[in-house]
């Protein structure tokens, strides 16, 4: 990592915003991932019923 005195203040601010955006994206992905298993389970159930009918 860079030494703090080597970075301009603006770069440090951008790094903070980058961390904020990354954390926000991780939270959004976690929420989507938490909701996905229900959708996948429903799709798998539909596939199993189709296989059972054959």
Short mmCIF file of C-alpha atoms in Angstrom, two decimals:
data_model
loop_
_atom_site.label_atom_id
_atom_site.label_comp_id
_atom_site.label_asym_id
_atom_site.label_seq_id
_atom_site.Cartn_x
_atom_site.Cartn_y
_atom_site.Cartn_z
CA UNK A 1 0.00 0.00 0.00
CA UNK A 2 1.07 3.61 -0.46
CA UNK A 3 2.29 5.75 2.38
CA UNK A 4 -0.33 8.37 3.40
CA UNK A 5 2.09 11.25 2.78
CA UNK A 6 2.65 10.01 -0.79
CA UNK A 7 -1.06 10.30 -1.65
CA UNK A 8 -2.80 13.56 -2.51
CA UNK A 9 -5.85 14.22 -0.30
CA UNK A 10 -8.16 13.77 -3.31
CA UNK A 11 -6.81 10.28 -3.95
CA UNK A 12 -7.50 9.29 -0.35
CA UNK A 13 -11.07 10.61 -0.67
CA UNK A 14 -11.55 8.61 -3.87
CA UNK A 15 -10.23 5.51 -2.11
CA UNK A 16 -12.79 6.01 0.68
CA UNK A 17 -15.58 6.33 -1.90
CA UNK A 18 -14.25 3.23 -3.68
CA UNK A 19 -14.45 1.25 -0.43
CA UNK A 20 -17.96 2.59 0.20
CA UNK A 21 -19.11 1.54 -3.29
CA UNK A 22 -17.46 -1.89 -2.96
CA UNK A 23 -19.14 -2.51 0.42
CA UNK A 24 -22.50 -1.34 -0.97
CA UNK A 25 -22.10 -3.75 -3.92
CA UNK A 26 -21.20 -6.60 -1.58
CA UNK A 27 -24.31 -5.91 0.53
CA UNK A 28 -26.47 -5.80 -2.61
CA UNK A 29 -24.95 -9.08 -3.83
CA UNK A 30 -25.52 -10.65 -0.42
CA UNK A 31 -29.20 -9.65 -0.50
CA UNK A 32 -29.61 -10.97 -4.06
CA UNK A 33 -27.75 -14.17 -3.15
CA UNK A 34 -29.99 -14.61 -0.08
CA UNK A 35 -33.09 -14.30 -2.27
CA UNK A 36 -31.74 -16.49 -5.11
CA UNK A 37 -31.96 -19.94 -3.41
CA UNK A 38 -35.76 -19.62 -3.25
CA UNK A 39 -35.90 -18.93 -7.00
CA UNK A 40 -33.47 -21.76 -7.75
CA UNK A 41 -35.42 -24.09 -5.46
CA UNK A 42 -38.65 -23.29 -7.31
CA UNK A 43 -36.93 -23.87 -10.65
CA UNK A 44 -35.48 -27.16 -9.40
CA UNK A 45 -38.92 -28.22 -8.14
CA UNK A 46 -40.39 -27.45 -11.56
CA UNK A 47 -37.61 -29.45 -13.23
CA UNK A 48 -38.16 -32.37 -10.88
CA UNK A 49 -41.90 -32.37 -11.57
CA UNK A 50 -41.18 -32.35 -15.31
CA UNK A 51 -38.76 -35.26 -14.88
CA UNK A 52 -41.33 -37.09 -12.74
CA UNK A 53 -43.96 -36.72 -15.46
CA UNK A 54 -41.70 -38.29 -18.09
#
